CSV table of C-alpha atoms (C1' of nucleotides) in Angstrom, one decimal:
chain,number,residue,atom,x,y,z
J,19,UNK,CA,1.6,-10.7,-29.7
J,20,UNK,CA,-0.8,-9.7,-27.1
J,21,UNK,CA,-3.4,-11.4,-29.2
J,22,UNK,CA,-6.8,-10.1,-28.4
J,23,UNK,CA,-9.0,-12.8,-27.1
J,24,UNK,CA,-12.7,-12.5,-27.9
J,25,UNK,CA,-14.7,-14.7,-25.7
J,26,UNK,CA,-18.4,-15.1,-25.9
J,27,UNK,CA,-20.5,-14.1,-22.9
J,28,UNK,CA,-21.1,-17.8,-22.3
J,29,UNK,CA,-17.4,-18.6,-22.2
J,30,UNK,CA,-16.9,-15.8,-19.7
J,31,UNK,CA,-19.8,-16.9,-17.6
J,32,UNK,CA,-18.5,-20.4,-17.5
J,33,UNK,CA,-15.1,-19.4,-16.4
J,34,UNK,CA,-16.5,-17.3,-13.6
J,35,UNK,CA,-18.9,-20.1,-12.5
J,36,UNK,CA,-16.1,-22.6,-12.9
J,37,UNK,CA,-14.1,-20.6,-10.4
J,38,UNK,CA,-16.9,-21.0,-7.9
J,39,UNK,CA,-18.1,-17.4,-8.1
J,40,UNK,CA,-21.5,-16.0,-8.9
J,41,UNK,CA,-21.9,-14.7,-12.4
J,42,UNK,CA,-22.7,-11.1,-12.4
J,43,UNK,CA,-22.9,-8.3,-14.9
J,44,UNK,CA,-20.0,-6.5,-13.3
J,45,UNK,CA,-17.8,-9.5,-13.4
J,46,UNK,CA,-18.6,-10.1,-17.1
J,47,UNK,CA,-17.9,-6.5,-17.9
J,48,UNK,CA,-14.6,-6.5,-16.1
J,49,UNK,CA,-13.4,-9.6,-17.9
J,50,UNK,CA,-14.6,-8.1,-21.2
J,51,UNK,CA,-12.7,-4.8,-20.4
J,52,UNK,CA,-9.5,-6.7,-19.7
J,53,UNK,CA,-9.9,-8.7,-22.9
J,54,UNK,CA,-9.8,-5.5,-25.0
J,55,UNK,CA,-7.3,-3.7,-22.8
J,56,UNK,CA,-4.8,-5.7,-20.9
J,57,UNK,CA,-2.7,-4.3,-18.1
J,58,UNK,CA,-5.4,-1.8,-17.2
J,59,UNK,CA,-5.5,-0.4,-13.7
J,60,UNK,CA,-8.7,-0.3,-11.6
J,61,UNK,CA,-9.6,3.1,-12.8
J,62,UNK,CA,-9.2,2.3,-16.5
J,63,UNK,CA,-11.3,-0.9,-16.0
J,64,UNK,CA,-13.9,1.2,-14.2
J,65,UNK,CA,-14.1,3.6,-17.2
J,66,UNK,CA,-14.6,0.7,-19.6
J,67,UNK,CA,-17.2,-1.0,-17.4
J,68,UNK,CA,-19.2,2.3,-17.0
J,69,UNK,CA,-19.8,2.3,-20.7
J,70,UNK,CA,-21.9,-0.8,-20.4
J,71,UNK,CA,-23.0,-0.5,-16.9
J,72,UNK,CA,-23.3,3.2,-16.0
J,73,UNK,CA,-24.4,2.5,-12.4
J,74,UNK,CA,-21.2,0.6,-11.4
J,75,UNK,CA,-19.1,2.0,-8.7
J,76,UNK,CA,-15.3,2.1,-8.5
J,77,UNK,CA,-15.5,0.1,-5.3
J,78,UNK,CA,-17.4,-2.6,-7.1
J,79,UNK,CA,-14.6,-2.8,-9.7
J,80,UNK,CA,-12.1,-3.1,-7.0
J,81,UNK,CA,-14.1,-5.9,-5.4
J,82,UNK,CA,-14.5,-7.7,-8.7
J,83,UNK,CA,-10.8,-7.4,-9.5
J,84,UNK,CA,-9.9,-8.8,-6.1
J,85,UNK,CA,-12.4,-11.6,-6.4
J,86,UNK,CA,-11.3,-12.6,-9.9
J,87,UNK,CA,-7.7,-12.4,-8.9
J,88,UNK,CA,-8.0,-14.6,-5.9
J,89,UNK,CA,-10.1,-17.0,-7.9
J,90,UNK,CA,-7.2,-17.3,-10.3
J,91,UNK,CA,-8.9,-15.7,-13.3
J,92,UNK,CA,-6.9,-12.6,-13.3
J,93,UNK,CA,-3.3,-11.9,-12.6
J,94,UNK,CA,-2.4,-8.7,-10.7
J,95,UNK,CA,0.8,-7.0,-11.3
J,96,UNK,CA,1.9,-4.1,-9.2
J,97,UNK,CA,5.0,-2.4,-10.6
J,98,UNK,CA,6.6,0.3,-8.4
J,99,UNK,CA,5.5,3.9,-9.0
J,100,UNK,CA,2.3,2.9,-10.6
J,101,UNK,CA,-1.1,1.6,-9.6
J,102,UNK,CA,-1.9,-2.1,-9.8
J,103,UNK,CA,-2.6,-3.5,-13.2
J,104,UNK,CA,-4.6,-6.6,-14.1
J,105,UNK,CA,-4.5,-9.1,-17.0
J,106,UNK,CA,-6.3,-12.2,-17.9
J,107,UNK,CA,-4.6,-15.2,-16.6
J,108,UNK,CA,-3.7,-17.0,-19.8
J,109,UNK,CA,-1.5,-19.7,-18.2
J,110,UNK,CA,1.4,-18.9,-20.5
J,111,UNK,CA,4.6,-17.8,-18.9
J,112,UNK,CA,5.4,-14.3,-19.8
J,113,UNK,CA,6.8,-11.3,-18.0
J,114,UNK,CA,6.5,-7.5,-18.3
J,115,UNK,CA,8.4,-4.5,-19.5
J,116,UNK,CA,7.3,-1.3,-17.7
J,117,UNK,CA,8.1,2.2,-19.0
J,118,UNK,CA,10.0,4.2,-16.4
J,119,UNK,CA,8.4,7.4,-17.5
J,120,UNK,CA,4.9,6.7,-18.5
J,121,UNK,CA,4.3,3.4,-16.8
J,122,UNK,CA,3.1,1.7,-20.0
J,123,UNK,CA,3.2,-2.1,-19.6
J,124,UNK,CA,3.9,-4.6,-22.3
J,125,UNK,CA,4.2,-8.4,-22.3
J,126,UNK,CA,7.5,-10.1,-23.1
J,127,UNK,CA,8.1,-13.7,-23.4
J,128,UNK,CA,10.7,-15.1,-21.1
J,129,UNK,CA,14.1,-14.5,-22.7
J,130,UNK,CA,15.4,-17.9,-22.1
J,131,UNK,CA,12.4,-20.0,-23.0
J,132,UNK,CA,12.2,-22.3,-20.0
J,133,UNK,CA,12.4,-19.6,-17.4
J,134,UNK,CA,15.3,-20.9,-15.3
J,135,UNK,CA,15.0,-17.9,-13.1
J,136,UNK,CA,11.7,-19.1,-12.0
J,137,UNK,CA,12.8,-22.4,-10.7
J,138,UNK,CA,11.7,-22.6,-7.1
J,139,UNK,CA,14.5,-22.2,-4.6
J,140,UNK,CA,14.7,-24.6,-1.7
J,141,UNK,CA,17.5,-23.0,0.3
J,142,UNK,CA,15.7,-19.9,1.2
J,143,UNK,CA,13.2,-21.6,3.6
J,144,UNK,CA,10.4,-19.9,1.7
J,145,UNK,CA,7.6,-22.0,0.2
J,146,UNK,CA,7.7,-20.3,-3.2
J,147,UNK,CA,4.7,-20.4,-5.4
J,148,UNK,CA,5.2,-17.6,-7.9
J,149,UNK,CA,7.9,-15.8,-9.6
J,150,UNK,CA,7.7,-12.5,-11.4
J,151,UNK,CA,10.1,-10.8,-13.7
J,152,UNK,CA,9.8,-7.2,-14.5
J,153,UNK,CA,12.0,-5.2,-16.9
J,154,UNK,CA,12.3,-1.5,-16.6
J,155,UNK,CA,13.1,0.9,-19.4
J,156,UNK,CA,11.8,3.6,-21.7
J,157,UNK,CA,9.0,2.7,-24.1
J,158,UNK,CA,9.3,3.7,-27.8
J,159,UNK,CA,7.1,6.8,-27.4
J,160,UNK,CA,9.0,8.1,-24.3
J,161,UNK,CA,12.4,7.5,-26.1
J,162,UNK,CA,11.4,10.1,-28.6
J,163,UNK,CA,10.6,12.7,-25.9
J,164,UNK,CA,13.5,14.7,-24.8
J,165,UNK,CA,14.6,14.8,-21.2
I,11,UNK,CA,24.0,-14.2,4.2
I,12,UNK,CA,22.8,-10.6,4.1
I,13,UNK,CA,26.2,-9.9,5.6
I,14,UNK,CA,25.9,-6.8,7.7
I,15,UNK,CA,28.1,-4.0,6.4
I,16,UNK,CA,29.6,-1.7,8.9
I,17,UNK,CA,30.9,1.4,7.3
I,18,UNK,CA,32.6,4.1,9.0
I,19,UNK,CA,31.0,7.6,9.0
I,20,UNK,CA,33.8,8.6,6.7
I,21,UNK,CA,33.0,5.9,4.2
I,22,UNK,CA,29.4,6.9,4.2
I,23,UNK,CA,30.2,10.5,3.8
I,24,UNK,CA,32.4,9.8,0.9
I,25,UNK,CA,29.9,7.7,-0.9
I,26,UNK,CA,27.3,10.5,-0.5
I,27,UNK,CA,29.7,13.1,-1.7
I,28,UNK,CA,30.9,10.9,-4.5
I,29,UNK,CA,27.3,10.8,-5.8
I,30,UNK,CA,27.3,14.5,-6.0
I,31,UNK,CA,25.1,15.1,-3.0
I,32,UNK,CA,25.6,17.2,0.1
I,33,UNK,CA,26.5,15.2,3.2
I,34,UNK,CA,23.9,15.7,5.9
I,35,UNK,CA,23.1,14.1,9.2
I,36,UNK,CA,19.9,12.7,7.8
I,37,UNK,CA,21.5,11.0,4.9
I,38,UNK,CA,24.2,9.5,7.0
I,39,UNK,CA,21.5,8.3,9.4
I,40,UNK,CA,19.4,6.7,6.6
I,41,UNK,CA,22.4,4.9,5.2
I,42,UNK,CA,23.3,3.7,8.7
I,43,UNK,CA,19.8,2.5,9.3
I,44,UNK,CA,19.7,0.5,6.1
I,45,UNK,CA,23.1,-1.1,6.9
I,46,UNK,CA,21.7,-2.6,10.0
I,47,UNK,CA,18.2,-3.3,8.6
I,48,UNK,CA,18.0,-4.0,4.9
I,49,UNK,CA,14.6,-4.0,3.0
I,50,UNK,CA,13.2,-1.5,5.5
I,51,UNK,CA,10.3,0.7,4.3
I,52,UNK,CA,10.2,4.5,4.8
I,53,UNK,CA,8.5,4.3,8.2
I,54,UNK,CA,11.0,1.7,9.5
I,55,UNK,CA,13.9,3.8,8.4
I,56,UNK,CA,12.2,6.8,10.0
I,57,UNK,CA,12.0,5.0,13.3
I,58,UNK,CA,15.7,4.1,13.2
I,59,UNK,CA,16.7,7.6,12.2
I,60,UNK,CA,14.7,9.2,15.0
I,61,UNK,CA,16.9,7.4,17.6
I,62,UNK,CA,19.9,9.4,16.5
I,63,UNK,CA,18.2,12.5,15.2
I,64,UNK,CA,14.9,13.0,17.1
I,65,UNK,CA,14.0,16.1,15.1
I,66,UNK,CA,13.8,14.3,11.8
I,67,UNK,CA,10.6,14.3,9.9
I,68,UNK,CA,9.1,11.5,7.9
I,69,UNK,CA,9.0,13.7,4.9
I,70,UNK,CA,12.8,14.2,5.2
I,71,UNK,CA,13.3,10.5,5.2
I,72,UNK,CA,11.2,10.2,2.1
I,73,UNK,CA,13.3,12.9,0.5
I,74,UNK,CA,16.6,11.3,1.5
I,75,UNK,CA,15.4,7.9,0.3
I,76,UNK,CA,14.4,9.4,-3.1
I,77,UNK,CA,17.6,11.4,-3.4
I,78,UNK,CA,19.9,8.5,-2.5
I,79,UNK,CA,17.9,6.2,-4.8
I,80,UNK,CA,18.2,8.4,-7.8
I,81,UNK,CA,21.9,9.0,-7.0
I,82,UNK,CA,22.3,5.2,-7.2
I,83,UNK,CA,23.3,4.6,-3.6
I,84,UNK,CA,20.1,2.8,-2.8
I,85,UNK,CA,17.9,0.4,-4.6
I,86,UNK,CA,14.2,0.7,-4.2
I,87,UNK,CA,12.0,-2.4,-4.4
I,88,UNK,CA,8.3,-2.1,-4.4
I,89,UNK,CA,6.6,-5.5,-4.2
I,90,UNK,CA,2.8,-5.5,-4.6
I,91,UNK,CA,0.7,-5.3,-1.4
I,92,UNK,CA,3.4,-3.7,0.6
I,93,UNK,CA,5.1,-0.3,0.9
I,94,UNK,CA,8.3,0.4,-0.9
I,95,UNK,CA,11.5,-1.1,0.6
I,96,UNK,CA,15.0,0.1,0.3
I,97,UNK,CA,18.4,-1.6,0.3
I,98,UNK,CA,22.0,-0.5,-0.1
I,99,UNK,CA,23.1,-0.9,-3.6
I,100,UNK,CA,25.8,-3.4,-3.4
I,101,UNK,CA,26.3,-3.9,-7.0
I,102,UNK,CA,25.9,-7.6,-6.8
I,103,UNK,CA,23.1,-9.2,-8.7
I,104,UNK,CA,20.5,-10.6,-6.4
I,105,UNK,CA,16.8,-10.9,-6.3
I,106,UNK,CA,14.1,-11.1,-3.6
I,107,UNK,CA,11.7,-13.4,-2.1
I,108,UNK,CA,8.6,-11.8,-0.5
I,109,UNK,CA,6.3,-13.5,1.9
I,110,UNK,CA,2.8,-13.5,0.7
I,111,UNK,CA,1.4,-13.2,4.2
I,112,UNK,CA,3.7,-11.0,6.2
I,113,UNK,CA,5.6,-9.2,3.4
I,114,UNK,CA,9.0,-10.1,4.8
I,115,UNK,CA,11.7,-9.7,2.2
I,116,UNK,CA,14.8,-11.7,1.9
I,117,UNK,CA,17.6,-11.7,-0.6
I,118,UNK,CA,18.2,-14.6,-3.0
I,119,UNK,CA,21.0,-15.1,-5.4
I,120,UNK,CA,20.0,-15.5,-9.0
I,121,UNK,CA,19.3,-19.2,-9.4
I,122,UNK,CA,21.2,-19.5,-12.6
I,123,UNK,CA,24.3,-17.6,-11.8
I,124,UNK,CA,24.6,-15.3,-14.8
I,125,UNK,CA,21.0,-14.1,-14.8
I,126,UNK,CA,19.9,-15.0,-18.3
I,127,UNK,CA,16.5,-13.6,-17.6
I,128,UNK,CA,18.0,-10.2,-17.2
I,129,UNK,CA,19.5,-10.0,-20.6
I,130,UNK,CA,18.1,-6.9,-22.2
I,131,UNK,CA,15.5,-7.6,-24.9
I,132,UNK,CA,15.8,-5.8,-28.2
I,133,UNK,CA,12.6,-6.8,-29.8
I,134,UNK,CA,10.3,-5.0,-27.5
I,135,UNK,CA,11.2,-1.5,-28.6
I,136,UNK,CA,11.8,-0.6,-25.0
I,137,UNK,CA,15.2,0.7,-23.9
I,138,UNK,CA,15.7,-1.5,-21.0
I,139,UNK,CA,18.0,-0.6,-18.2
I,140,UNK,CA,16.9,-2.7,-15.2
I,141,UNK,CA,15.5,-6.1,-14.6
I,142,UNK,CA,13.9,-7.3,-11.4
I,143,UNK,CA,13.0,-10.8,-10.3
I,144,UNK,CA,10.6,-11.3,-7.4
I,145,UNK,CA,9.7,-14.6,-5.9
I,146,UNK,CA,6.5,-15.0,-3.9
I,147,UNK,CA,5.9,-17.5,-1.2
I,148,UNK,CA,5.4,-18.1,2.5
I,149,UNK,CA,8.3,-17.4,4.8
I,150,UNK,CA,9.4,-20.0,7.3
I,151,UNK,CA,7.5,-18.3,10.2
I,152,UNK,CA,4.3,-18.0,8.3
I,153,UNK,CA,4.4,-21.6,7.1
I,154,UNK,CA,4.1,-22.6,10.8
I,155,UNK,CA,1.0,-20.4,11.3
I,156,UNK,CA,-2.2,-22.1,10.3
I,157,UNK,CA,-4.1,-20.1,7.8
S,2,DC,C1',37.1,31.9,8.6
S,3,DA,C1',32.9,34.7,7.2
S,4,DC,C1',29.6,34.7,3.1
S,5,DA,C1',26.8,33.7,-0.7
S,6,DT,C1',24.3,30.3,-3.0
S,7,DA,C1',21.9,26.4,-3.8
S,8,DA,C1',20.5,22.3,-1.8
S,9,DT,C1',18.1,20.3,2.0
S,10,DC,C1',14.9,20.0,5.9
S,11,DT,C1',10.6,21.2,8.7
S,12,DT,C1',5.9,21.9,9.0
S,13,DG,C1',1.5,21.4,7.4
S,14,DA,C1',-1.6,19.9,4.1
S,15,DA,C1',-3.1,17.4,-0.2
S,16,DT,C1',-3.3,13.4,-3.3
S,17,DT,C1',-3.8,8.9,-4.9
S,18,DA,C1',-4.8,4.2,-4.6
S,19,DT,C1',-7.1,1.2,-2.0
S,20,DT,C1',-10.0,-0.7,1.7
S,21,DC,C1',-13.8,-0.9,5.2
S,22,DA,C1',-18.7,-1.1,6.7
S,23,DA,C1',-23.7,-1.2,6.6
S,24,DG,C1',-27.5,-1.9,4.2
S,25,DA,C1',-29.8,-2.8,-0.5
S,26,DC,C1',-30.0,-6.0,-4.0
S,27,DA,C1',-29.4,-10.0,-6.9
S,28,DA,C1',-27.7,-14.9,-8.3
S,29,DT,C1',-28.1,-19.6,-7.2
S,30,DT,C1',-30.3,-23.7,-4.7
S,31,DG,C1',-34.1,-26.5,-3.8
U,15,DC,C1',-40.5,-18.6,-6.3
U,16,DA,C1',-38.8,-18.3,-1.6
U,17,DA,C1',-34.6,-18.7,1.1
U,18,DT,C1',-29.9,-18.0,1.5
U,19,DT,C1',-25.7,-16.1,0.7
U,20,DG,C1',-22.8,-13.5,-2.0
U,21,DT,C1',-22.3,-9.2,-4.3
U,22,DC,C1',-23.0,-4.2,-5.2
U,23,DT,C1',-23.9,0.8,-3.7
U,24,DT,C1',-23.0,4.5,-0.9
U,25,DG,C1',-20.3,6.9,2.1
U,26,DA,C1',-16.3,7.3,4.6
U,27,DA,C1',-11.6,5.9,6.3
U,28,DT,C1',-6.6,4.6,5.8
U,29,DA,C1',-2.0,4.3,4.3
U,30,DA,C1',1.6,5.6,1.6
U,31,DT,C1',3.5,9.1,-0.7
U,32,DT,C1',4.0,13.8,-2.5
U,33,DC,C1',3.6,18.9,-2.7
U,34,DA,C1',4.6,23.7,-1.2
U,35,DA,C1',6.6,27.6,1.4
U,36,DG,C1',9.7,29.1,4.3
U,37,DA,C1',13.7,28.2,7.6
U,38,DT,C1',18.1,26.1,7.8
U,39,DT,C1',22.5,24.2,6.5
U,40,DA,C1',26.5,22.3,3.5
U,41,DT,C1',29.9,23.7,0.6
U,42,DG,C1',32.9,26.6,-2.6
U,43,DT,C1',34.9,31.1,-2.7
U,44,DG,C1',37.2,35.4,-1.3
DNA sequence: CACATAATCTTGAATTATTCAAGACAATTG
DNA sequence: CAATTGTCTTGAATAATTCAAGATTATGTG
């Protein structure tokens, strides 16, 4: 579960280049950060990136996250009440559980396997391209806290 | 679809009181606004409310929306890239389609009837109380616009 | 119905996440 | 290695939302 991917720099470079983007230190660092810590928000990614590249600005991280997201390398999730989170786009079909209290995010596989809820609708008039399922609840740690 | 509800002031008052809250002009006005325009954000609700109660502040609207939401009278939805939207809690089980371009929101019934995707999971360790499905796509109007 | 009390609203300001803009700099192409 | 275009840095702006203090009001009680 949440198996940590450990890509080589070359693999990361290739995926960035393959998406038609220039390969930069910042982009490599952001991908690396998200490999070790999925569902991180911009600020958390920023903190990780700074360890390797102290000169990096928060705005650069925002730019990289936006670029990689629209290139399809990252997936952005934005649950209510918390800042946007990012994860590597693995291609598998999973959803998220978000803690109502501390905003912790965890992956969950689709309960029903083939994701029937995600079947595109044709009667709405919308041209649907994505579906997203978010579960809300209390994470194990917050269940132990009273009130 | 999206059948407009037209409650009497008495009905609205009763539901507020029934939720253990004081009945105020602002709260009645917010509920009334959301009856005629579902999925409105705080600012839109504010504009509607001002028509009846010119002295109302935006902060009051935020307060009312928060109070009514935690009392269970409203449901708050917060799709990525757009501000939070509110709708009357009707008790039925429906989801939302959000336009990727203009952020329009529309209700959709659960594709599979009994909402299997919403079955609480027990293996995640989370105490799940809510599930939310959001579809993303282009609304009919935006499909006509060229990129 | 007047009062007390606690909830609610108003006004004004602060926060947080995120985006914009202009110029400096760096990655790819040839 | 020079040209080009994309990307990053710095500095500031925006938008949504929240906080705080005092004024006001809804509601239960006498």
